[in-house]
PDB file of C-alpha atoms in Angstrom:
ATOM      1  CA  GLU A 163     -62.603  16.762  20.949  1.00 54.00           C
ATOM      2  CA  ALA A 164     -60.006  14.664  22.713  1.00 58.00           C
ATOM      3  CA  ALA A 165     -56.689  14.467  20.914  1.00 54.00           C
ATOM      4  CA  PRO A 166     -55.722  11.081  19.562  1.00 53.00           C
ATOM      5  CA  THR A 167     -53.607   9.064  21.958  1.00 53.00           C
ATOM      6  CA  MET A 168     -50.740   8.796  19.500  1.00 52.00           C
ATOM      7  CA  ALA A 169     -50.430  12.571  19.300  1.00 52.00           C
ATOM      8  CA  LEU A 170     -49.836  12.776  23.062  1.00 54.00           C
ATOM      9  CA  ALA A 171     -47.278   9.993  23.271  1.00 58.00           C
ATOM     10  CA  PRO A 172     -43.621  11.137  23.224  1.00 60.00           C
ATOM     11  CA  ALA A 173     -41.607  10.205  20.204  1.00 62.00           C
ATOM     12  CA  PRO A 174     -39.424   7.148  20.777  1.00 62.00           C
ATOM     13  CA  PRO A 175     -35.726   8.001  21.355  1.00 61.00           C
ATOM     14  CA  LEU A 176     -33.538   7.819  18.306  1.00 59.00           C
ATOM     15  CA  GLU A 177     -31.176   4.881  18.246  1.00 60.00           C
ATOM     16  CA  PRO A 178     -27.555   6.041  17.840  1.00 60.00           C
ATOM     17  CA  PRO A 179     -25.964   4.727  14.667  1.00 61.00           C
ATOM     18  CA  PRO A 180     -23.822   1.632  15.160  1.00 79.00           C
ATOM     19  CA  VAL A 181     -20.146   2.373  15.718  1.00 88.00           C
ATOM     20  CA  LYS A 182     -17.721   0.785  13.270  1.00 94.00           C
ATOM     21  CA  HIS A 183     -14.602  -0.661  14.903  1.00 97.00           C
ATOM     22  CA  LEU A 184     -11.362  -0.186  12.926  1.00 97.00           C
ATOM     23  CA  THR A 185      -7.838  -1.394  13.599  1.00 98.00           C
ATOM     24  CA  LEU A 186      -4.924   0.712  12.377  1.00 98.00           C
ATOM     25  CA  MET A 187      -1.370  -0.649  12.367  1.00 97.00           C
ATOM     26  CA  LEU A 188       1.395   1.936  12.780  1.00 95.00           C
ATOM     27  CA  ASP A 189       4.574   1.830  10.711  1.00 90.00           C
ATOM     28  CA  TRP A 190       6.687   1.352  13.882  1.00 85.00           C
ATOM     29  CA  TYR A 191       6.499   2.398  17.506  1.00 87.00           C
ATOM     30  CA  LEU A 192       4.318   5.370  18.464  1.00 92.00           C
ATOM     31  CA  SER A 193       5.907   8.782  17.827  1.00 90.00           C
ATOM     32  CA  PRO A 194       4.812  12.445  17.554  1.00 92.00           C
ATOM     33  CA  GLN A 195       4.487  11.950  13.790  1.00 91.00           C
ATOM     34  CA  HIS A 196       1.333   9.994  14.652  1.00 96.00           C
ATOM     35  CA  ALA A 197      -0.155  12.939  16.560  1.00 97.00           C
ATOM     36  CA  ALA A 198      -3.212  13.403  14.327  1.00 97.00           C
ATOM     37  CA  LEU A 199      -4.199   9.762  14.819  1.00 98.00           C
ATOM     38  CA  VAL A 200      -3.912  10.035  18.601  1.00 98.00           C
ATOM     39  CA  ILE A 201      -5.566  13.470  18.928  1.00 98.00           C
ATOM     40  CA  ALA A 202      -8.524  12.377  16.786  1.00 98.00           C
ATOM     41  CA  LYS A 203      -9.062   9.514  19.217  1.00 97.00           C
ATOM     42  CA  GLU A 204      -8.569  11.513  22.424  1.00 97.00           C
ATOM     43  CA  ARG A 205     -10.835  14.386  21.336  1.00 97.00           C
ATOM     44  CA  GLY A 206     -13.651  12.058  20.279  1.00 97.00           C
ATOM     45  CA  LEU A 207     -13.384  12.968  16.595  1.00 97.00           C
ATOM     46  CA  TYR A 208     -13.579   9.340  15.449  1.00 98.00           C
ATOM     47  CA  ILE A 209     -16.646   8.708  17.602  1.00 96.00           C
ATOM     48  CA  ASN A 210     -18.292  11.789  16.102  1.00 96.00           C
ATOM     49  CA  GLN A 211     -17.927  10.064  12.732  1.00 96.00           C
ATOM     50  CA  GLY A 212     -19.370   6.784  14.036  1.00 96.00           C
ATOM     51  CA  LEU A 213     -15.951   5.141  14.271  1.00 97.00           C
ATOM     52  CA  GLU A 214     -13.929   3.492  17.000  1.00 97.00           C
ATOM     53  CA  VAL A 215     -10.249   3.261  16.005  1.00 98.00           C
ATOM     54  CA  GLU A 216      -7.809   0.929  17.727  1.00 97.00           C
ATOM     55  CA  ILE A 217      -4.192   1.967  17.133  1.00 97.00           C
ATOM     56  CA  GLN A 218      -1.665  -0.877  17.198  1.00 96.00           C
ATOM     57  CA  SER A 219       2.141  -0.946  17.014  1.00 94.00           C
ATOM     58  CA  PRO A 220       3.740  -3.772  15.041  1.00 91.00           C
ATOM     59  CA  ALA A 221       6.211  -6.163  16.639  1.00 85.00           C
ATOM     60  CA  ASP A 222       8.080  -5.933  13.316  1.00 83.00           C
ATOM     61  CA  PRO A 223       7.499  -2.991  10.931  1.00 79.00           C
ATOM     62  CA  SER A 224       7.576  -5.292   7.916  1.00 82.00           C
ATOM     63  CA  ILE A 225       4.325  -7.002   8.939  1.00 91.00           C
ATOM     64  CA  ALA A 226       1.964  -3.989   8.789  1.00 93.00           C
ATOM     65  CA  ILE A 227       1.337  -4.223   5.042  1.00 94.00           C
ATOM     66  CA  LYS A 228       1.206  -8.031   5.222  1.00 94.00           C
ATOM     67  CA  LEU A 229      -1.544  -7.842   7.830  1.00 96.00           C
ATOM     68  CA  LEU A 230      -3.414  -5.268   5.750  1.00 97.00           C
ATOM     69  CA  THR A 231      -3.322  -7.379   2.598  1.00 96.00           C
ATOM     70  CA  ALA A 232      -4.474 -10.403   4.606  1.00 95.00           C
ATOM     71  CA  GLY A 233      -7.426  -8.445   5.970  1.00 94.00           C
ATOM     72  CA  GLU A 234      -6.252  -8.764   9.579  1.00 96.00           C
ATOM     73  CA  VAL A 235      -6.116  -4.978  10.073  1.00 97.00           C
ATOM     74  CA  ASP A 236      -8.239  -2.324   8.388  1.00 98.00           C
ATOM     75  CA  LEU A 237      -5.602   0.363   7.854  1.00 98.00           C
ATOM     76  CA  ALA A 238      -1.825   0.598   7.954  1.00 97.00           C
ATOM     77  CA  LEU A 239       0.835   3.291   7.819  1.00 96.00           C
ATOM     78  CA  THR A 240       3.858   3.383   5.542  1.00 93.00           C
ATOM     79  CA  ARG A 241       5.896   5.844   3.492  1.00 89.00           C
ATOM     80  CA  GLN A 242       5.044   6.604  -0.125  1.00 92.00           C
ATOM     81  CA  PRO A 243       8.129   4.909  -1.658  1.00 90.00           C
ATOM     82  CA  LEU A 244       7.271   1.654   0.113  1.00 91.00           C
ATOM     83  CA  LEU A 245       3.706   1.915  -1.167  1.00 95.00           C
ATOM     84  CA  HIS A 246       5.042   1.980  -4.748  1.00 95.00           C
ATOM     85  CA  LEU A 247       7.418  -0.941  -4.198  1.00 94.00           C
ATOM     86  CA  GLN A 248       4.794  -3.103  -2.491  1.00 95.00           C
ATOM     87  CA  ALA A 249       2.168  -2.311  -5.129  1.00 96.00           C
ATOM     88  CA  HIS A 250       4.581  -3.442  -7.854  1.00 96.00           C
ATOM     89  CA  ASN A 251       4.941  -6.690  -5.911  1.00 95.00           C
ATOM     90  CA  GLY A 252       1.175  -7.171  -6.224  1.00 95.00           C
ATOM     91  CA  ALA A 253       0.014  -6.047  -2.793  1.00 96.00           C
ATOM     92  CA  PRO A 254      -3.646  -4.849  -2.920  1.00 97.00           C
ATOM     93  CA  ILE A 255      -2.988  -1.568  -1.097  1.00 98.00           C
ATOM     94  CA  ILE A 256      -3.931   2.034  -1.783  1.00 98.00           C
ATOM     95  CA  ARG A 257      -3.229   5.387  -0.121  1.00 98.00           C
ATOM     96  CA  ILE A 258      -6.301   7.122   1.321  1.00 98.00           C
ATOM     97  CA  ALA A 259      -4.637   9.865   3.401  1.00 97.00           C
ATOM     98  CA  THR A 260      -1.344  11.627   4.097  1.00 95.00           C
ATOM     99  CA  LEU A 261      -0.110  12.436   7.601  1.00 94.00           C
ATOM    100  CA  THR A 262       3.189  14.156   6.769  1.00 87.00           C
ATOM    101  CA  GLU A 263       3.852  15.667   3.399  1.00 75.00           C
ATOM    102  CA  ASN A 264       7.378  14.649   2.473  1.00 61.00           C
ATOM    103  CA  THR A 265       9.790  11.863   3.263  1.00 49.00           C
ATOM    104  CA  LEU A 266      13.052  12.598   5.056  1.00 35.00           C
ATOM    105  CA  ALA A 267      16.029  10.310   4.725  1.00 36.00           C
ATOM    106  CA  GLY A 268      19.213   9.609   6.637  1.00 33.00           C
ATOM    107  CA  LEU A 269      22.509   8.161   5.482  1.00 36.00           C
ATOM    108  CA  HIS A 270      23.773   4.950   3.837  1.00 39.00           C
ATOM    109  CA  TYR A 271      25.453   1.466   3.929  1.00 57.00           C
ATOM    110  CA  GLY A 272      22.891   0.040   6.316  1.00 61.00           C
ATOM    111  CA  TYR A 273      19.138  -0.100   5.677  1.00 61.00           C
ATOM    112  CA  THR A 274      15.963  -1.043   7.496  1.00 64.00           C
ATOM    113  CA  THR A 275      13.424  -1.153   4.636  1.00 69.00           C
ATOM    114  CA  GLY A 276      13.189  -1.889   0.928  1.00 65.00           C
ATOM    115  CA  GLU A 277      13.007   1.866   0.407  1.00 64.00           C
ATOM    116  CA  GLY A 278      16.511   2.338   1.770  1.00 62.00           C
ATOM    117  CA  ARG A 279      17.902  -0.709  -0.008  1.00 62.00           C
ATOM    118  CA  ASP A 280      16.373  -0.138  -3.449  1.00 67.00           C
ATOM    119  CA  LEU A 281      16.118   3.663  -3.661  1.00 65.00           C
ATOM    120  CA  SER A 282      18.630   5.465  -1.448  1.00 63.00           C
ATOM    121  CA  ILE A 283      21.660   3.207  -1.613  1.00 61.00           C
ATOM    122  CA  PRO A 284      21.807   2.951  -5.435  1.00 65.00           C
ATOM    123  CA  ARG A 285      21.746   6.779  -5.598  1.00 60.00           C
ATOM    124  CA  LEU A 286      24.474   7.089  -3.001  1.00 59.00           C
ATOM    125  CA  LEU A 287      26.706   4.305  -4.293  1.00 56.00           C
ATOM    126  CA  PRO A 288      27.318   4.140  -8.069  1.00 48.00           C
ATOM    127  CA  ARG A 289      27.129   0.690  -9.633  1.00 51.00           C
ATOM    128  CA  SER A 290      30.843   0.910 -10.431  1.00 42.00           C
ATOM    129  CA  VAL A 291      31.570   1.159  -6.704  1.00 44.00           C
ATOM    130  CA  GLN A 292      29.223  -1.695  -5.854  1.00 53.00           C
ATOM    131  CA  GLN A 293      30.993  -3.974  -8.334  1.00 49.00           C
ATOM    132  CA  THR A 294      34.473  -3.566  -6.827  1.00 45.00           C
ATOM    133  CA  ASP A 295      36.017  -6.517  -4.969  1.00 48.00           C
ATOM    134  CA  ASP A 296      36.287  -4.671  -1.666  1.00 45.00           C
ATOM    135  CA  PHE A 297      32.709  -3.384  -1.684  1.00 50.00           C
ATOM    136  CA  ALA A 298      30.768  -4.480   1.410  1.00 57.00           C
ATOM    137  CA  ALA A 299      27.115  -5.129   0.649  1.00 65.00           C
ATOM    138  CA  PRO A 300      24.656  -2.971   2.589  1.00 68.00           C
ATOM    139  CA  VAL A 301      23.572  -4.546   5.873  1.00 68.00           C
ATOM    140  CA  ASN A 302      19.971  -5.275   6.829  1.00 71.00           C
ATOM    141  CA  LEU A 303      19.711  -3.605  10.233  1.00 71.00           C
ATOM    142  CA  HIS A 304      16.446  -5.331  11.224  1.00 66.00           C
ATOM    143  CA  PHE A 305      15.034  -1.991  12.429  1.00 67.00           C
ATOM    144  CA  ASP A 306      17.810  -1.426  14.982  1.00 70.00           C
ATOM    145  CA  PRO A 307      20.197   1.165  13.452  1.00 73.00           C
ATOM    146  CA  ILE A 308      21.287   2.550  16.837  1.00 72.00           C
ATOM    147  CA  ARG A 309      22.753  -0.774  17.936  1.00 71.00           C
ATOM    148  CA  ALA A 310      24.448  -1.225  14.558  1.00 69.00           C
ATOM    149  CA  MET A 311      25.965   2.260  14.754  1.00 65.00           C
ATOM    150  CA  ARG A 312      27.029   1.817  18.380  1.00 67.00           C
ATOM    151  CA  GLU A 313      28.734  -1.505  17.657  1.00 58.00           C
ATOM    152  CA  GLY A 314      30.457  -0.191  14.538  1.00 56.00           C
ATOM    153  CA  GLN A 315      28.581  -2.578  12.249  1.00 62.00           C
ATOM    154  CA  ILE A 316      27.815   0.262   9.808  1.00 63.00           C
ATOM    155  CA  ASP A 317      29.005   3.769   9.052  1.00 59.00           C
ATOM    156  CA  ALA A 318      25.627   5.151   8.030  1.00 68.00           C
ATOM    157  CA  VAL A 319      21.972   4.232   7.491  1.00 69.00           C
ATOM    158  CA  SER A 320      20.012   4.959   4.320  1.00 61.00           C
ATOM    159  CA  ASP A 321      16.497   5.346   5.719  1.00 64.00           C
ATOM    160  CA  GLY A 322      16.717   6.581   9.272  1.00 60.00           C
ATOM    161  CA  PHE A 323      14.030   8.837  10.742  1.00 63.00           C
ATOM    162  CA  TYR A 324      15.272  12.411  10.352  1.00 57.00           C
ATOM    163  CA  HIS A 325      13.447  13.720  13.420  1.00 60.00           C
ATOM    164  CA  TYR A 326      14.782  11.183  15.892  1.00 65.00           C
ATOM    165  CA  LEU A 327      17.741   9.103  14.798  1.00 72.00           C
ATOM    166  CA  PRO A 328      20.404  11.884  14.815  1.00 69.00           C
ATOM    167  CA  GLN A 329      19.351  12.984  18.295  1.00 74.00           C
ATOM    168  CA  GLN A 330      19.226   9.419  19.573  1.00 74.00           C
ATOM    169  CA  LEU A 331      22.691   8.728  18.168  1.00 70.00           C
ATOM    170  CA  ALA A 332      23.948  11.946  19.750  1.00 72.00           C
ATOM    171  CA  THR A 333      23.019  10.565  23.169  1.00 74.00           C
ATOM    172  CA  GLU A 334      25.349   7.661  22.317  1.00 67.00           C
ATOM    173  CA  GLY A 335      28.160  10.107  21.495  1.00 63.00           C
ATOM    174  CA  ILE A 336      27.773   9.565  17.727  1.00 64.00           C
ATOM    175  CA  ASN A 337      27.637  12.704  15.563  1.00 61.00           C
ATOM    176  CA  THR A 338      25.846  12.461  12.209  1.00 67.00           C
ATOM    177  CA  HIS A 339      25.509  14.280   8.898  1.00 59.00           C
ATOM    178  CA  ILE A 340      22.176  14.306   7.062  1.00 66.00           C
ATOM    179  CA  ILE A 341      21.654  13.855   3.313  1.00 63.00           C
ATOM    180  CA  ARG A 342      18.072  14.441   2.143  1.00 66.00           C
ATOM    181  CA  PHE A 343      16.300  12.742  -0.738  1.00 60.00           C
ATOM    182  CA  ASP A 344      16.207  15.911  -2.820  1.00 62.00           C
ATOM    183  CA  GLU A 345      20.017  15.948  -2.778  1.00 61.00           C
ATOM    184  CA  LEU A 346      19.987  12.499  -4.408  1.00 61.00           C
ATOM    185  CA  ASP A 347      17.684  13.440  -7.314  1.00 69.00           C
ATOM    186  CA  ILE A 348      14.975  11.214  -5.860  1.00 72.00           C
ATOM    187  CA  PRO A 349      11.560  12.809  -6.487  1.00 78.00           C
ATOM    188  CA  ARG A 350       9.775  14.394  -3.549  1.00 78.00           C
ATOM    189  CA  SER A 351       7.289  12.022  -1.970  1.00 83.00           C
ATOM    190  CA  ASP A 352       4.719  11.952   0.805  1.00 88.00           C
ATOM    191  CA  GLY A 353       6.011  11.011   4.216  1.00 84.00           C
ATOM    192  CA  LEU A 354       3.652   8.896   6.283  1.00 92.00           C
ATOM    193  CA  VAL A 355       0.574   7.759   4.387  1.00 96.00           C
ATOM    194  CA  VAL A 356      -2.477   5.786   5.505  1.00 98.00           C
ATOM    195  CA  LEU A 357      -3.182   2.656   3.452  1.00 98.00           C
ATOM    196  CA  ALA A 358      -6.372   0.684   2.962  1.00 98.00           C
ATOM    197  CA  ASN A 359      -6.885  -2.630   1.201  1.00 97.00           C
ATOM    198  CA  SER A 360      -7.686  -1.723  -2.412  1.00 96.00           C
ATOM    199  CA  ASP A 361      -9.877  -4.814  -2.823  1.00 94.00           C
ATOM    200  CA  THR A 362     -12.393  -3.317  -0.359  1.00 90.00           C
ATOM    201  CA  LEU A 363     -12.065   0.327  -1.406  1.00 92.00           C
ATOM    202  CA  ALA A 364     -15.456   0.721  -3.101  1.00 91.00           C
ATOM    203  CA  ARG A 365     -17.354  -1.121  -0.388  1.00 94.00           C
ATOM    204  CA  ARG A 366     -15.818   0.899   2.444  1.00 95.00           C
ATOM    205  CA  ALA A 367     -15.485   4.290   0.725  1.00 95.00           C
ATOM    206  CA  ASP A 368     -17.866   6.030   3.144  1.00 95.00           C
ATOM    207  CA  THR A 369     -15.972   4.681   6.156  1.00 97.00           C
ATOM    208  CA  TRP A 370     -12.625   5.897   4.812  1.00 97.00           C
ATOM    209  CA  SER A 371     -14.096   9.314   4.040  1.00 97.00           C
ATOM    210  CA  ARG A 372     -15.336   9.679   7.619  1.00 97.00           C
ATOM    211  CA  PHE A 373     -12.010   8.454   9.025  1.00 98.00           C
ATOM    212  CA  VAL A 374     -10.058  11.000   6.980  1.00 97.00           C
ATOM    213  CA  LEU A 375     -12.447  13.787   7.980  1.00 97.00           C
ATOM    214  CA  ALA A 376     -11.652  13.045  11.632  1.00 98.00           C
ATOM    215  CA  LEU A 377      -7.934  13.204  10.805  1.00 97.00           C
ATOM    216  CA  GLU A 378      -8.403  16.576   9.114  1.00 97.00           C
ATOM    217  CA  GLN A 379     -10.234  17.986  12.119  1.00 97.00           C
ATOM    218  CA  ALA A 380      -7.479  16.702  14.413  1.00 98.00           C
ATOM    219  CA  SER A 381      -4.709  18.185  12.254  1.00 96.00           C
ATOM    220  CA  HIS A 382      -6.316  21.632  12.250  1.00 96.00           C
ATOM    221  CA  TRP A 383      -6.820  21.540  16.019  1.00 97.00           C
ATOM    222  CA  ILE A 384      -3.170  20.551  16.525  1.00 97.00           C
ATOM    223  CA  VAL A 385      -1.863  23.399  14.364  1.00 94.00           C
ATOM    224  CA  ASP A 386      -4.191  25.903  16.047  1.00 95.00           C
ATOM    225  CA  ASN A 387      -3.319  24.624  19.541  1.00 97.00           C
ATOM    226  CA  PRO A 388       0.244  23.235  19.324  1.00 96.00           C
ATOM    227  CA  ASP A 389       1.018  23.512  23.049  1.00 97.00           C
ATOM    228  CA  ALA A 390      -2.277  21.975  24.139  1.00 98.00           C
ATOM    229  CA  ALA A 391      -1.836  19.237  21.527  1.00 98.00           C
ATOM    230  CA  TRP A 392       1.628  18.405  22.837  1.00 97.00           C
ATOM    231  CA  GLU A 393       0.358  18.262  26.430  1.00 98.00           C
ATOM    232  CA  LEU A 394      -2.525  15.991  25.402  1.00 98.00           C
ATOM    233  CA  LEU A 395      -0.145  13.757  23.467  1.00 97.00           C
ATOM    234  CA  ILE A 396       2.329  13.254  26.321  1.00 97.00           C
ATOM    235  CA  SER A 397      -0.354  13.008  29.019  1.00 97.00           C
ATOM    236  CA  THR A 398      -2.059  10.130  27.203  1.00 97.00           C
ATOM    237  CA  HIS A 399       1.239   8.546  26.087  1.00 97.00           C
ATOM    238  CA  PRO A 400       3.961   9.460  28.642  1.00 97.00           C
ATOM    239  CA  VAL A 401       6.521   7.380  26.738  1.00 94.00           C
ATOM    240  CA  LEU A 402       6.650  10.236  24.192  1.00 94.00           C
ATOM    241  CA  ASP A 403       7.670  12.806  26.816  1.00 95.00           C
ATOM    242  CA  ASN A 404      11.388  13.269  26.198  1.00 90.00           C
ATOM    243  CA  ASP A 405      13.733  15.964  24.906  1.00 86.00           C
ATOM    244  CA  ILE A 406      14.151  14.345  21.480  1.00 82.00           C
ATOM    245  CA  ASN A 407      10.424  14.298  20.744  1.00 87.00           C
ATOM    246  CA  ALA A 408       9.897  17.776  22.193  1.00 90.00           C
ATOM    247  CA  GLY A 409      12.675  19.130  19.968  1.00 84.00           C
ATOM    248  CA  ALA A 410      11.117  17.519  16.883  1.00 84.00           C
ATOM    249  CA  TRP A 411       7.582  18.774  17.584  1.00 91.00           C
ATOM    250  CA  GLU A 412       7.892  22.142  15.826  1.00 86.00           C
ATOM    251  CA  ASP A 413       9.294  20.586  12.655  1.00 81.00           C
ATOM    252  CA  ILE A 414       6.563  17.939  12.657  1.00 88.00           C
ATOM    253  CA  LEU A 415       3.920  20.669  12.879  1.00 90.00           C
ATOM    254  CA  ARG A 416       5.328  22.337   9.746  1.00 83.00           C
ATOM    255  CA  ARG A 417       5.063  19.099   7.784  1.00 85.00           C
ATOM    256  CA  MET A 418       1.634  17.990   8.987  1.00 91.00           C
ATOM    257  CA  ALA A 419      -0.910  17.536   6.202  1.00 92.00           C
ATOM    258  CA  LEU A 420      -3.830  19.888   6.886  1.00 92.00           C
ATOM    259  CA  ASN A 421      -5.900  18.246   4.159  1.00 93.00           C
ATOM    260  CA  PRO A 422      -5.019  14.550   4.578  1.00 96.00           C
ATOM    261  CA  ALA A 423      -7.364  13.438   1.792  1.00 96.00           C
ATOM    262  CA  ALA A 424      -5.846  15.733  -0.851  1.00 93.00           C
ATOM    263  CA  LEU A 425      -3.952  13.789  -3.496  1.00 93.00           C
ATOM    264  CA  ASP A 426      -1.024  15.228  -5.454  1.00 89.00           C
ATOM    265  CA  SER A 427      -1.356  12.979  -8.512  1.00 93.00           C
ATOM    266  CA  ARG A 428       1.729  14.461 -10.176  1.00 90.00           C
ATOM    267  CA  ARG A 429       3.864  13.460  -7.180  1.00 90.00           C
ATOM    268  CA  TYR A 430       2.791   9.817  -7.457  1.00 95.00           C
ATOM    269  CA  ALA A 431       3.109   9.762 -11.251  1.00 95.00           C
ATOM    270  CA  ALA A 432       6.598  11.297 -11.075  1.00 92.00           C
ATOM    271  CA  PHE A 433       7.716   8.683  -8.569  1.00 92.00           C
ATOM    272  CA  GLU A 434       6.435   5.898 -10.817  1.00 96.00           C
ATOM    273  CA  THR A 435       8.393   7.365 -13.758  1.00 95.00           C
ATOM    274  CA  PHE A 436      11.508   7.590 -11.588  1.00 91.00           C
ATOM    275  CA  LEU A 437      11.233   3.942 -10.561  1.00 92.00           C
ATOM    276  CA  GLN A 438      10.950   2.807 -14.193  1.00 95.00           C
ATOM    277  CA  GLN A 439      13.740   5.056 -15.485  1.00 92.00           C
ATOM    278  CA  THR A 440      16.148   3.805 -12.836  1.00 87.00           C
ATOM    279  CA  GLY A 441      15.281   0.170 -13.617  1.00 91.00           C
ATOM    280  CA  ILE A 442      13.773  -0.554 -10.215  1.00 89.00           C
ATOM    281  CA  THR A 443      10.439  -1.418 -11.846  1.00 94.00           C
ATOM    282  CA  SER A 444       9.590  -2.545 -15.369  1.00 94.00           C
ATOM    283  CA  GLU A 445       6.246  -0.781 -15.742  1.00 95.00           C
ATOM    284  CA  VAL A 446       4.453   2.376 -14.667  1.00 96.00           C
ATOM    285  CA  LEU A 447       1.360   1.914 -12.521  1.00 97.00           C
ATOM    286  CA  LEU A 448      -1.584   4.281 -12.865  1.00 97.00           C
ATOM    287  CA  VAL A 449      -1.967   6.740 -10.008  1.00 97.00           C
ATOM    288  CA  SER A 450      -5.477   5.361  -9.445  1.00 96.00           C
ATOM    289  CA  ARG A 451      -3.846   1.995  -8.591  1.00 97.00           C
ATOM    290  CA  LEU A 452      -1.730   3.666  -5.904  1.00 98.00           C
ATOM    291  CA  ALA A 453      -3.728   6.457  -4.298  1.00 97.00           C
ATOM    292  CA  VAL A 454      -7.168   8.027  -4.047  1.00 97.00           C
ATOM    293  CA  ASP A 455      -8.904  10.973  -2.438  1.00 96.00           C
ATOM    294  CA  PRO A 456     -11.559   9.114  -0.383  1.00 95.00           C
ATOM    295  CA  HIS A 457     -13.940  12.076  -0.454  1.00 92.00           C
TER     296      HIS A 457
END
């Protein structure tokens, strides 16, 4: 007997799933610390997860979290201490991934963020010193510590980027000495973290899980292929191709989070306790208010 017509007709092609478009605001200008974000894009790892990620640099680093809380970007980068401080100010933000595993700090008297002003400087300068008549209040550097150093406006900066600022200052003929957070009895904290808006966390949980999976795949490829990763990074973003960034690349690789989703709850709880004990905050927030593993 003749086969039914439907059995002979080819199956209709499967429609590809719709691609979700995401905007991610960096903490400042693009740098090799953002390698996993860039590599995931260039190697098609976001697309494999049904995502299209647009990476943006802020005109002013202070606006990234403001745009995230206003719903004008989907994700934003910051450092863990700033996450705590902003959350205590009521910002609906939550950590969903870690790019680098511990924060590195510079020197003091000038600052660029609330982290440097409220955490580093009080540890470096006892209250008794700050209350003397000849004490000069720390200067807000407006994210331009090199100019302030060059012009003699400050002697040191409390929250400079360890990988770049000393080398950049060296090109200006300024030698520096580094003091790390662990020398100041400030608890160890994550370096760069990816934030989402906590008000939309449940609704977008699957999206964040797929985004972080792409980051994890990128991080592993970078560590397995460091030279190829560097060449891909500078070929797609030639502005990163300089001696300072090349010299920092090996150290960045050592600090890259290979499991970006993994959450060290004790680290976040310890930092909350530190903030309360030092009088910076009046209460201790639950870790679940600050950070999650999106998987």
